[in-house]
Tab-separated table of C-alpha atoms in Angstrom:
chain	number	residue	atom	x	y	z
A	1	MET	CA	20.786	43.056	-28.692
A	2	SER	CA	18.767	39.989	-27.675
A	3	LYS	CA	18.572	38.589	-24.209
A	4	GLN	CA	19.543	35.000	-23.751
A	5	ILE	CA	17.014	32.909	-21.979
A	6	LYS	CA	18.501	30.610	-19.419
A	7	PRO	CA	16.868	27.200	-19.368
A	8	LYS	CA	15.141	26.238	-16.146
A	9	LYS	CA	16.672	23.432	-14.205
A	10	LEU	CA	14.668	20.303	-14.928
A	11	LYS	CA	13.362	18.246	-12.047
A	12	PRO	CA	13.205	14.476	-12.177
A	13	LEU	CA	9.752	13.152	-12.970
A	14	ALA	CA	9.844	11.007	-9.820
A	15	ASP	CA	9.977	14.221	-7.757
A	16	LEU	CA	6.933	15.688	-9.504
A	17	LEU	CA	4.613	12.676	-9.631
A	18	PRO	CA	3.648	12.586	-5.930
A	19	ARG	CA	2.421	16.193	-6.131
A	20	VAL	CA	0.497	15.480	-9.335
A	21	PHE	CA	-1.123	12.387	-7.790
A	22	ASP	CA	-2.083	14.407	-4.693
A	23	LYS	CA	-3.638	17.192	-6.774
A	24	LEU	CA	-5.631	14.660	-8.796
A	25	GLY	CA	-6.707	12.739	-5.681
A	26	LEU	CA	-4.996	9.556	-6.893
A	27	THR	CA	-2.643	8.963	-3.964
A	28	PRO	CA	-5.014	6.689	-1.976
A	29	LYS	CA	-5.688	4.562	-5.068
A	30	LEU	CA	-1.969	4.339	-5.797
A	31	VAL	CA	-1.222	3.201	-2.236
A	32	GLN	CA	-4.020	0.627	-2.470
A	33	GLU	CA	-2.593	-0.793	-5.687
A	34	GLN	CA	0.897	-0.906	-4.152
A	35	VAL	CA	-0.363	-2.782	-1.092
A	36	ILE	CA	-2.280	-5.298	-3.192
A	37	SER	CA	0.701	-5.962	-5.435
A	38	LEU	CA	3.132	-6.229	-2.491
A	39	TRP	CA	0.857	-8.443	-0.376
A	40	PRO	CA	2.243	-11.858	-1.492
A	41	LYS	CA	5.827	-10.730	-0.897
A	42	ALA	CA	4.978	-9.275	2.528
A	43	VAL	CA	3.020	-12.255	3.850
A	44	GLY	CA	4.381	-15.210	1.899
A	45	GLU	CA	2.769	-17.625	-0.521
A	46	GLN	CA	0.770	-19.688	2.000
A	47	ILE	CA	-0.930	-16.696	3.616
A	48	ALA	CA	-1.508	-15.046	0.217
A	49	LYS	CA	-3.442	-18.163	-0.859
A	50	ASN	CA	-5.775	-17.795	2.127
A	51	ALA	CA	-6.019	-14.031	2.588
A	52	ARG	CA	-6.519	-11.336	-0.040
A	53	PRO	CA	-6.458	-7.554	0.469
A	54	ILE	CA	-9.441	-5.886	-1.169
A	55	LYS	CA	-9.337	-2.191	-0.232
A	56	ILE	CA	-8.009	0.478	2.060
A	57	LYS	CA	-10.252	2.746	4.120
A	58	GLY	CA	-8.167	5.621	5.411
A	59	LYS	CA	-5.073	3.772	6.619
A	60	THR	CA	-6.903	0.525	7.419
A	61	LEU	CA	-6.385	-2.406	5.083
A	62	ILE	CA	-9.399	-4.700	4.620
A	63	VAL	CA	-8.434	-8.333	3.960
A	64	LEU	CA	-10.724	-11.234	3.033
A	65	VAL	CA	-9.716	-14.469	4.761
A	66	SER	CA	-10.690	-17.996	3.724
A	67	ASN	CA	-11.654	-19.324	7.175
A	68	PRO	CA	-11.736	-18.471	10.910
A	69	ILE	CA	-8.507	-20.366	11.635
A	70	TRP	CA	-6.536	-18.206	9.204
A	71	ARG	CA	-8.282	-15.101	10.541
A	72	ASN	CA	-7.132	-15.872	14.094
A	73	GLU	CA	-3.576	-16.612	12.966
A	74	LEU	CA	-3.396	-13.361	10.986
A	75	ILE	CA	-4.636	-11.323	13.938
A	76	PHE	CA	-1.506	-12.466	15.813
A	77	LEU	CA	0.691	-11.525	12.829
A	78	LYS	CA	-1.021	-8.191	12.156
A	79	SER	CA	1.720	-5.875	13.465
A	80	LYS	CA	4.436	-7.755	11.548
A	81	ILE	CA	2.392	-7.590	8.332
A	82	ILE	CA	1.736	-3.865	8.773
A	83	ASN	CA	5.439	-3.237	9.342
A	84	LYS	CA	6.492	-5.273	6.280
A	85	LEU	CA	4.002	-3.508	4.024
A	86	ASN	CA	4.995	-0.046	5.240
A	87	VAL	CA	8.696	-0.811	4.802
A	88	GLN	CA	8.092	-2.038	1.244
A	89	ILE	CA	5.980	1.016	0.380
A	90	GLY	CA	8.425	3.399	2.024
A	91	GLU	CA	5.934	5.247	4.207
A	92	LYS	CA	3.440	4.616	7.006
A	93	ALA	CA	0.572	3.884	4.621
A	94	ILE	CA	-1.145	1.226	6.764
A	95	THR	CA	-1.849	1.545	10.495
A	96	ASP	CA	-4.401	-1.260	10.939
A	97	ILE	CA	-5.734	-4.368	9.230
A	98	LYS	CA	-9.295	-5.688	9.507
A	99	PHE	CA	-9.708	-9.369	8.605
A	100	ARG	CA	-13.096	-10.365	7.197
A	101	LEU	CA	-14.320	-13.862	6.410
A	102	LYS	CA	-15.250	-14.592	2.798
């Protein structure tokens, strides 16, 4: 008499990927790519033309800005930008933004 093997319940791939990314150390790179791709939607076309995210250090986003006037304006909008990005990503991925002149 042979035993029947019950199939394991399959998990959705979307549930497994975050753990795989964490184990491979890819989560920070993934968040960085998400932020860069979401930037124009979060800040709008005009700001995106004058400010470009380049990397994330920890939870700080580094953004290159075209001139000091835009830098000052973006400093005032920083908390709104952080909130929009985090909402779009679905987690608190960014806690600060540093604006650097090109």
